[in-house]
Tab-separated table of C-alpha atoms (C1' of nucleotides) in Angstrom:
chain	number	residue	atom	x	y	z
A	1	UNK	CA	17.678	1.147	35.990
A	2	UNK	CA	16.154	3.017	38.579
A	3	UNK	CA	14.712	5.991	37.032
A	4	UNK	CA	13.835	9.101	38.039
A	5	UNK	CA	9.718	10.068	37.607
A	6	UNK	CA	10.518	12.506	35.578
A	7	UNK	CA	12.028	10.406	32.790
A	8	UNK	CA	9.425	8.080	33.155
A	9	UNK	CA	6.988	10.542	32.265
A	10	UNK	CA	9.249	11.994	29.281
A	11	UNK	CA	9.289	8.286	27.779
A	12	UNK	CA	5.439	7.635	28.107
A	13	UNK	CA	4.899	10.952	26.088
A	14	UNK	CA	7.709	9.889	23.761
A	15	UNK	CA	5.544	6.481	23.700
A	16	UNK	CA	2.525	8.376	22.490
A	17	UNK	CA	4.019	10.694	20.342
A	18	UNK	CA	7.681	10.849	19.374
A	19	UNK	CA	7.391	13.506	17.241
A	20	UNK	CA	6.241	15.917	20.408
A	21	UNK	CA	8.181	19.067	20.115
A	22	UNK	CA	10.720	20.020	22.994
A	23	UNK	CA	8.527	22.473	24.005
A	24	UNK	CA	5.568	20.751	24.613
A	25	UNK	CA	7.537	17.682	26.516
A	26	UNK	CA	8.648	20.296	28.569
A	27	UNK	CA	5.813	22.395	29.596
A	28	UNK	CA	4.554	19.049	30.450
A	29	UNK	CA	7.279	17.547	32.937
A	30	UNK	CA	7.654	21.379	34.168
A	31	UNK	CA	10.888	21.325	33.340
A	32	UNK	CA	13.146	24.013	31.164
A	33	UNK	CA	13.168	23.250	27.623
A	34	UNK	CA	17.138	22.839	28.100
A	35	UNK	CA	16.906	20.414	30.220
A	36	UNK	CA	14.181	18.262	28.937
A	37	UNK	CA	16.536	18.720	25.812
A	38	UNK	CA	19.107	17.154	27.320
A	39	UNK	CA	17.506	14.457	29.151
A	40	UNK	CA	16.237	12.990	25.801
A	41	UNK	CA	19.618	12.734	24.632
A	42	UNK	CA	20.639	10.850	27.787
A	43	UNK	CA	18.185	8.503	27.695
A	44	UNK	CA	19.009	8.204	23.795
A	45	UNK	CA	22.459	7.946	24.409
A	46	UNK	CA	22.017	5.377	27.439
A	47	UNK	CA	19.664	3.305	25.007
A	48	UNK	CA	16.560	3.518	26.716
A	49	UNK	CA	15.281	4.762	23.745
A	50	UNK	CA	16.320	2.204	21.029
A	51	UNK	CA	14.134	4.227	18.154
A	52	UNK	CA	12.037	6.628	17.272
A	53	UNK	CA	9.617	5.278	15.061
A	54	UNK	CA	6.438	5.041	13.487
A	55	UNK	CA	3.494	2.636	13.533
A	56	UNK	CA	1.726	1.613	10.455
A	57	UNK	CA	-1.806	-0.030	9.873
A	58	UNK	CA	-1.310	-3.242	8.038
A	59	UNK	CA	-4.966	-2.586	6.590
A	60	UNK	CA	-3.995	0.339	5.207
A	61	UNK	CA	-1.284	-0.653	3.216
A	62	UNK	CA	-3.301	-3.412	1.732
A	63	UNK	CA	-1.859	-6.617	4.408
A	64	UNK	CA	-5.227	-7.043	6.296
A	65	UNK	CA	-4.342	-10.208	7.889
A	66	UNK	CA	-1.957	-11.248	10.309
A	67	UNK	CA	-0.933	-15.162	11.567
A	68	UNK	CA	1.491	-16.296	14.077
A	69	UNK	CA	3.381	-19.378	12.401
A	70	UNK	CA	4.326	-21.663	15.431
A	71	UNK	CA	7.612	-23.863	13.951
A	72	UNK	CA	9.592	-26.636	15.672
A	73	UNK	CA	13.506	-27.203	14.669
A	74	UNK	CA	15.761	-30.205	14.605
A	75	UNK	CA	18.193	-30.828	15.940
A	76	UNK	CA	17.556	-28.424	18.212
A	77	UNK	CA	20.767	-26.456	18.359
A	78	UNK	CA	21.637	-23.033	18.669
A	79	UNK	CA	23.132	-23.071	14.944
A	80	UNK	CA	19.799	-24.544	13.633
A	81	UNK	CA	17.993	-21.478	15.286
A	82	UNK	CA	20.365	-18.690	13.856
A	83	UNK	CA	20.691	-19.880	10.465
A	84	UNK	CA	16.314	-20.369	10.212
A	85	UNK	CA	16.007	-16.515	11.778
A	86	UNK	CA	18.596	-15.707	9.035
A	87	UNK	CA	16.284	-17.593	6.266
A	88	UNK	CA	12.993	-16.211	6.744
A	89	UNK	CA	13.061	-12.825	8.857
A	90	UNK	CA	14.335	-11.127	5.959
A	91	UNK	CA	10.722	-11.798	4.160
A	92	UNK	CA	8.341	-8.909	3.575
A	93	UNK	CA	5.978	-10.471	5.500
A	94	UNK	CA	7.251	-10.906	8.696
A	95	UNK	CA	7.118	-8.786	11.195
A	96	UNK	CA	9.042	-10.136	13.824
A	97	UNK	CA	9.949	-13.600	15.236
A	98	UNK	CA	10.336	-15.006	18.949
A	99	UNK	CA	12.991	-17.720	20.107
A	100	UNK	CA	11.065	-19.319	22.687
A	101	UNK	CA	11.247	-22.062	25.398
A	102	UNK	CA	8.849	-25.165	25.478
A	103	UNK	CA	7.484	-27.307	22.439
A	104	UNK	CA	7.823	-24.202	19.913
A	105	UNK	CA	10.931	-23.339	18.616
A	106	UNK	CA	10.483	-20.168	17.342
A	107	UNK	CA	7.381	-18.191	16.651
A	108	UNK	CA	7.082	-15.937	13.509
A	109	UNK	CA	4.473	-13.300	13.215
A	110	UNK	CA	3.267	-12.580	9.592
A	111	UNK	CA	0.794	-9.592	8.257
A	112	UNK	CA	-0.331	-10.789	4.502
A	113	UNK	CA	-2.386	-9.466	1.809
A	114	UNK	CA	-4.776	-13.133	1.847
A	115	UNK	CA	-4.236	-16.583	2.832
A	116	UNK	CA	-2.866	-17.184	-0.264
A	117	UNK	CA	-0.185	-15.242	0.728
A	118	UNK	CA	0.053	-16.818	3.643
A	119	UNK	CA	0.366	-20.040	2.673
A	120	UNK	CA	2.803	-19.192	0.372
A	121	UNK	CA	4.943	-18.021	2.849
A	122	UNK	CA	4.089	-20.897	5.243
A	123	UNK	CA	4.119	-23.858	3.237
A	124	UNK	CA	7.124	-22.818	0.273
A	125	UNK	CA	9.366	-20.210	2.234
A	126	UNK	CA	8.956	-21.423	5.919
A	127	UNK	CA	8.804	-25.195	5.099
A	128	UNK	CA	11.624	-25.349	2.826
A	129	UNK	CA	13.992	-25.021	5.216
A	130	UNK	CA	15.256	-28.360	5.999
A	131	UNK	CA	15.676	-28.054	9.501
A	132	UNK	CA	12.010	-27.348	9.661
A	133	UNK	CA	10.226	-30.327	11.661
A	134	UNK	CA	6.725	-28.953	11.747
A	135	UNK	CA	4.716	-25.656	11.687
A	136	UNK	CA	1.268	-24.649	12.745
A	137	UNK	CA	0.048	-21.474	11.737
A	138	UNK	CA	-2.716	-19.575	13.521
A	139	UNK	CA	-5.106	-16.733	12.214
A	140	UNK	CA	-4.877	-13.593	14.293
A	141	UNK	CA	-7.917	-12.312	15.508
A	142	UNK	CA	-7.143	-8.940	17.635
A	143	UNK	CA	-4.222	-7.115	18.785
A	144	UNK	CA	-3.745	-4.939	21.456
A	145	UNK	CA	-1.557	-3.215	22.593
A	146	UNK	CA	-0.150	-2.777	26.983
A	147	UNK	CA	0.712	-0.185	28.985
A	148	UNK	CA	4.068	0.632	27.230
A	149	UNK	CA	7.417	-0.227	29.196
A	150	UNK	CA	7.755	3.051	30.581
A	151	UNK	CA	5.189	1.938	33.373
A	152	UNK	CA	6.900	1.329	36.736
A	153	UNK	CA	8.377	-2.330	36.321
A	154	UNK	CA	6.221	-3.253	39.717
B	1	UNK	CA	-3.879	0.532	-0.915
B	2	UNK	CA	-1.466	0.833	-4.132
B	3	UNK	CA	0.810	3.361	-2.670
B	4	UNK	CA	2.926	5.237	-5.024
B	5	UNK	CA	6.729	4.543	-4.683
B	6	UNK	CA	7.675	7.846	-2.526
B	7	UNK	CA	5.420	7.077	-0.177
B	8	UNK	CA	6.650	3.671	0.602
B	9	UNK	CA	9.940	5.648	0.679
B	10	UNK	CA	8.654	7.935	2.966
B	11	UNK	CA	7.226	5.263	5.584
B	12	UNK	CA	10.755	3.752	5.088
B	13	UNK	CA	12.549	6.238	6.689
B	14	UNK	CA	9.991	7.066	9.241
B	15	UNK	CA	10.177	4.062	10.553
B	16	UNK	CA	14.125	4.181	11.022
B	17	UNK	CA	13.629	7.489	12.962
B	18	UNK	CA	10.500	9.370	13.130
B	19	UNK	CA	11.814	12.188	14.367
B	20	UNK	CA	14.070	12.923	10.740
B	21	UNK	CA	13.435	16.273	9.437
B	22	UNK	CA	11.224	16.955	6.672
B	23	UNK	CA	13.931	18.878	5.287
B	24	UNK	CA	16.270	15.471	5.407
B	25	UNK	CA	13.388	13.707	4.541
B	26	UNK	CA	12.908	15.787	1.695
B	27	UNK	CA	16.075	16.042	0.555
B	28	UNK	CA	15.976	11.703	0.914
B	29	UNK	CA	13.408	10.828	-1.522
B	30	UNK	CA	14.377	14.127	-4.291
B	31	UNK	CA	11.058	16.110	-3.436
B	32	UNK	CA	10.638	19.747	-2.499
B	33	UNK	CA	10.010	20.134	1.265
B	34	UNK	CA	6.503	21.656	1.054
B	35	UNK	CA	6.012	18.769	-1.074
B	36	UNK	CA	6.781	16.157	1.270
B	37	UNK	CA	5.232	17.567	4.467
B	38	UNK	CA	2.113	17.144	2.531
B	39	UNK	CA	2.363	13.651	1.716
B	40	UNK	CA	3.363	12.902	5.450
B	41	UNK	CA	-0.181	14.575	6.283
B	42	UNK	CA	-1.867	12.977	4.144
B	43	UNK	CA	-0.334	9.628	5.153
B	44	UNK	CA	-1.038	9.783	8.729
B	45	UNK	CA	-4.496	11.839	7.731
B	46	UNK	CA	-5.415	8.713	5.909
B	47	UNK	CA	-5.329	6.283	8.918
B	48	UNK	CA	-1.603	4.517	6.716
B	49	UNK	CA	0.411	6.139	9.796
B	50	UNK	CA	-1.496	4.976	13.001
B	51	UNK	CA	1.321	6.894	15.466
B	52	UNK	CA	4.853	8.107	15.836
B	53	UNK	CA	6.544	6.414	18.807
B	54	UNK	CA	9.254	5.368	20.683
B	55	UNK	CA	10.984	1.904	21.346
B	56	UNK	CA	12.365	1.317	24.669
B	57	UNK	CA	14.628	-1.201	25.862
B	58	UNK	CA	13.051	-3.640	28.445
B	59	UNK	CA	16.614	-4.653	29.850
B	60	UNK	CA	17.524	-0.641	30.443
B	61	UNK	CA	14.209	-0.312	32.500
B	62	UNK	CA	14.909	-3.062	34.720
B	63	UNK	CA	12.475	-5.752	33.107
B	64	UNK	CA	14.936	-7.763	31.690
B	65	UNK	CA	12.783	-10.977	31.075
B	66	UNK	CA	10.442	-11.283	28.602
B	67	UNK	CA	7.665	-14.183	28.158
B	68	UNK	CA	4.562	-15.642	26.473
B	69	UNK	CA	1.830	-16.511	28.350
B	70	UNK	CA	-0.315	-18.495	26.230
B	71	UNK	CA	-4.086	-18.862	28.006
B	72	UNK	CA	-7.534	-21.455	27.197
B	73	UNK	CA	-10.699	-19.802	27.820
B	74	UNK	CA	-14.042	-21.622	28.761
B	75	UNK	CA	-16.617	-20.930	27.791
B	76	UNK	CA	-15.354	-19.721	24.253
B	77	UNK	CA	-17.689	-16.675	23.846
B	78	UNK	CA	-16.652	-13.166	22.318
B	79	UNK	CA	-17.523	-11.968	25.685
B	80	UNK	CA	-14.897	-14.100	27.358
B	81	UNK	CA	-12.498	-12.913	25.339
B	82	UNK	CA	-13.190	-9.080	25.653
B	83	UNK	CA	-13.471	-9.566	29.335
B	84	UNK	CA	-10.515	-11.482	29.920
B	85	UNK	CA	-8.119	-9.039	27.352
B	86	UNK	CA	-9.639	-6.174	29.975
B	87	UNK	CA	-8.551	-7.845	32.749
B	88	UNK	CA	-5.123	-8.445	32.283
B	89	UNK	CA	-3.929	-6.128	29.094
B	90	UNK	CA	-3.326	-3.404	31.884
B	91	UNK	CA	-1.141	-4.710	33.988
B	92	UNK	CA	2.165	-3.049	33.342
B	93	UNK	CA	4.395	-6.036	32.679
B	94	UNK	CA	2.175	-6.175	29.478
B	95	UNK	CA	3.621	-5.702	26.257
B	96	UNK	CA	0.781	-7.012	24.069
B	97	UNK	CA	-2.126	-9.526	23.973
B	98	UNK	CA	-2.770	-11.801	20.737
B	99	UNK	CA	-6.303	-13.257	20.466
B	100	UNK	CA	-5.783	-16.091	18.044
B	101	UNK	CA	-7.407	-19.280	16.373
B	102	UNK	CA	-6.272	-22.446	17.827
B	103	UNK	CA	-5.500	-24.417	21.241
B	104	UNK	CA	-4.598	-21.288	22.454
B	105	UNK	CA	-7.117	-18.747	22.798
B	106	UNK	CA	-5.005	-15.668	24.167
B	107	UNK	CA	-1.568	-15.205	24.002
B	108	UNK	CA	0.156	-12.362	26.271
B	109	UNK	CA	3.188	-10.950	26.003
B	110	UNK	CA	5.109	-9.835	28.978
B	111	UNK	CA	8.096	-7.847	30.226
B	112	UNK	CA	9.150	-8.290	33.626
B	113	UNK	CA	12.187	-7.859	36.595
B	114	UNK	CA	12.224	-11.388	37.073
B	115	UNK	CA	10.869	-14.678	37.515
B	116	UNK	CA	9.098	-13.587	40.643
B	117	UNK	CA	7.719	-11.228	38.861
B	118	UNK	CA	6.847	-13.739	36.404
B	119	UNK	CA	4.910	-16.113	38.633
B	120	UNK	CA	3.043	-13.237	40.471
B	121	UNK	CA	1.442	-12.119	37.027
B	122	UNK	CA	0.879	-16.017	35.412
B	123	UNK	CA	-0.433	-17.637	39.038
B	124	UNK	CA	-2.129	-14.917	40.829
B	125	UNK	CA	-3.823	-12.007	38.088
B	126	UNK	CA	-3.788	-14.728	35.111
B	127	UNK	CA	-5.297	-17.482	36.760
B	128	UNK	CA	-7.598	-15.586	39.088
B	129	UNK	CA	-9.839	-14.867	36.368
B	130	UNK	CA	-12.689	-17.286	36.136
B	131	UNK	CA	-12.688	-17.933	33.225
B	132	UNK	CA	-8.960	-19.422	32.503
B	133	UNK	CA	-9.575	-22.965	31.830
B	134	UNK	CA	-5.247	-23.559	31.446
B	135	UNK	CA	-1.910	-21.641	30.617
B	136	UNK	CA	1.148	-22.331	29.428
B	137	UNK	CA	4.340	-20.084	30.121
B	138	UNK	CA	7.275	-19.667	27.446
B	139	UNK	CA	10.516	-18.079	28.147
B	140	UNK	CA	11.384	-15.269	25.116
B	141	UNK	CA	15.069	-16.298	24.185
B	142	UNK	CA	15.248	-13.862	21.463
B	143	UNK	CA	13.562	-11.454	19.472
B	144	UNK	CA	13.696	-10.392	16.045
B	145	UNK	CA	11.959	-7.552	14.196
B	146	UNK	CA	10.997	-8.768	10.173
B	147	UNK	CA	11.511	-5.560	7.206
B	148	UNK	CA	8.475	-4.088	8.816
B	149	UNK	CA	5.242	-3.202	6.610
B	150	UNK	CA	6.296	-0.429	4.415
B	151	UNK	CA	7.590	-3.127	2.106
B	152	UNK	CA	6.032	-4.014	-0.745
B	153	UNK	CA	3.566	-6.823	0.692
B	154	UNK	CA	3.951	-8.922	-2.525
C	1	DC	C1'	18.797	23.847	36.203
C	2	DG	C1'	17.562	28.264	33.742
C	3	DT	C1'	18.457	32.067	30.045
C	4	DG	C1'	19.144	33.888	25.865
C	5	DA	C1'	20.452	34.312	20.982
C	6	DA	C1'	21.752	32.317	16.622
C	7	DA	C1'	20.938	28.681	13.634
C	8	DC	C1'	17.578	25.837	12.148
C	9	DC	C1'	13.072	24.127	10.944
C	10	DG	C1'	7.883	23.635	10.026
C	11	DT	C1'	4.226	25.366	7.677
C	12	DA	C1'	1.110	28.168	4.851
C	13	DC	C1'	0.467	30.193	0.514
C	14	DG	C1'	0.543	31.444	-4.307
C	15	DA	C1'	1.990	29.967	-8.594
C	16	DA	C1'	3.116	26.731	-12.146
C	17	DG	C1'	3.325	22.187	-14.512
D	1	DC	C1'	-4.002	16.752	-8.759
D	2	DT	C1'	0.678	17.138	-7.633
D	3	DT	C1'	4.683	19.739	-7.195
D	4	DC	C1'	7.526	23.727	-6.119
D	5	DG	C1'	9.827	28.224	-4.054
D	6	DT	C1'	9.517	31.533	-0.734
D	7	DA	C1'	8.892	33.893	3.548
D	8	DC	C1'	7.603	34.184	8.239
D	9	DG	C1'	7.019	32.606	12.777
D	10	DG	C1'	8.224	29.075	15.826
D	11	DT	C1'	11.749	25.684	17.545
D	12	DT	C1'	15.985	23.534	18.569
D	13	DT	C1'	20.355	23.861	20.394
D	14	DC	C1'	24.399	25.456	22.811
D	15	DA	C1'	27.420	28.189	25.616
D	16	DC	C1'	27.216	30.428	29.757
D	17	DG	C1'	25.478	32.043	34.419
DNA sequence: CGTGAAACCGTACGAAG
DNA sequence: CTTCGTACGGTTTCACG
């Protein structure tokens, strides 16, 4: 939990660029090669790193816009929540959803091709669920992105 | 836009680990190594890859709590908005800022230690900008990633 | 935590479909 | 225009000091 700095600095260049070689990471902690080696796989191993990945541009792959689709359940029951995740997370659309406290059940966040797509999905996929009280979909206008979690916590 | 099929293969299994070898990448979607390096260039070369990175786990840093911070602006005004986004998006509990249509002008996405934590962020670098008219704070019970975009979008 | 050497890999290039 | 095979130089990786 309480990391040393120089971990923190291996994960924000990991954060910038995952695909860094060994080499560079470690000319840039000042550290041996060997041992920036193996503190990657520790903090792989501990599962501070939960992926390597890569970020695509929704644009690009012709899904220009994005919505958040606010839904409420009933009954409200743990059950109700699973089994909705289970029903519509799977889409191609969606690129994550949040279980949240407060009037909003859950929170899905959609990129589409056009609102037609989006209403699709809103109004025939997310609707037809029949735990599904209401929904209320908002466009999203901008994105950006914080510091990273690798940031000291405070 | 239309990407051909081995490309969507391609930003498949860079998204499951961006640090694969070309050579297993290769070897993954049945094209000759030189072969597939180039289509990775060109991918990221065309703006379709935006950034290889790494996902860390909030819990395994110490900011076990996540929430969403959803914030009114007045006056409405683009200007508002940019100002208020560069006021709080670096703060390092931060994970991400939405700017949406709606009630809700801004939502924020946060990471923190605890609910101290919490209330320092929503009550005292939220709310001290002049321009929050309200906010509302949600607990994040859960969170779940969708297929991600290198699906086919419809 | 550093060193070194063997295994492994990225990358450029010419050629061919 | 895309794909492929090859060869070289750089990199990862591991046992050991």
């Amino acid at each position: 939990m309480e990391l040393p700095p120089v971990d923190r600095t291996i994960l924000v260049a990991l954060q910038q660029n995952s695909r860094i070689t060994n080499r560079e990471l470690a000319s840039r902690v000042g550290l041996a090669e060997s041992t920036t080696h193996e503190r990657v796989r520790r903090l792989v191993d501990a599962g501070v790193v939960t992926r390597f990945t890569a970020d695509l541009d929704p644009g690009a792959l012709g899904r220009p816009m994005q919505a958040l689709i606010a839904v409420q359940l009933r009954p409200q029951s743990a059950e109700v929540v699973t089994r909705f995740l289970d029903a519509v997370v799977g889409d191609p659309c969606v690129l994550d959803a949040t279980v949240l406290s407060g009037e909003t059940d859950v929170q899905i966040r959609v990129a589409v091709a056009s609102s037609e797509a989006l209403r699709r999905f809103a109004w025939q996929k997310v609707t037809s669920v029949p735990s599904v009280r209401s929904i209320q979909t908002h466009i999203v206008y901008e994105h950006r992105r914080g510091p990273g979690l690798a940031e000291t916590g405070d």
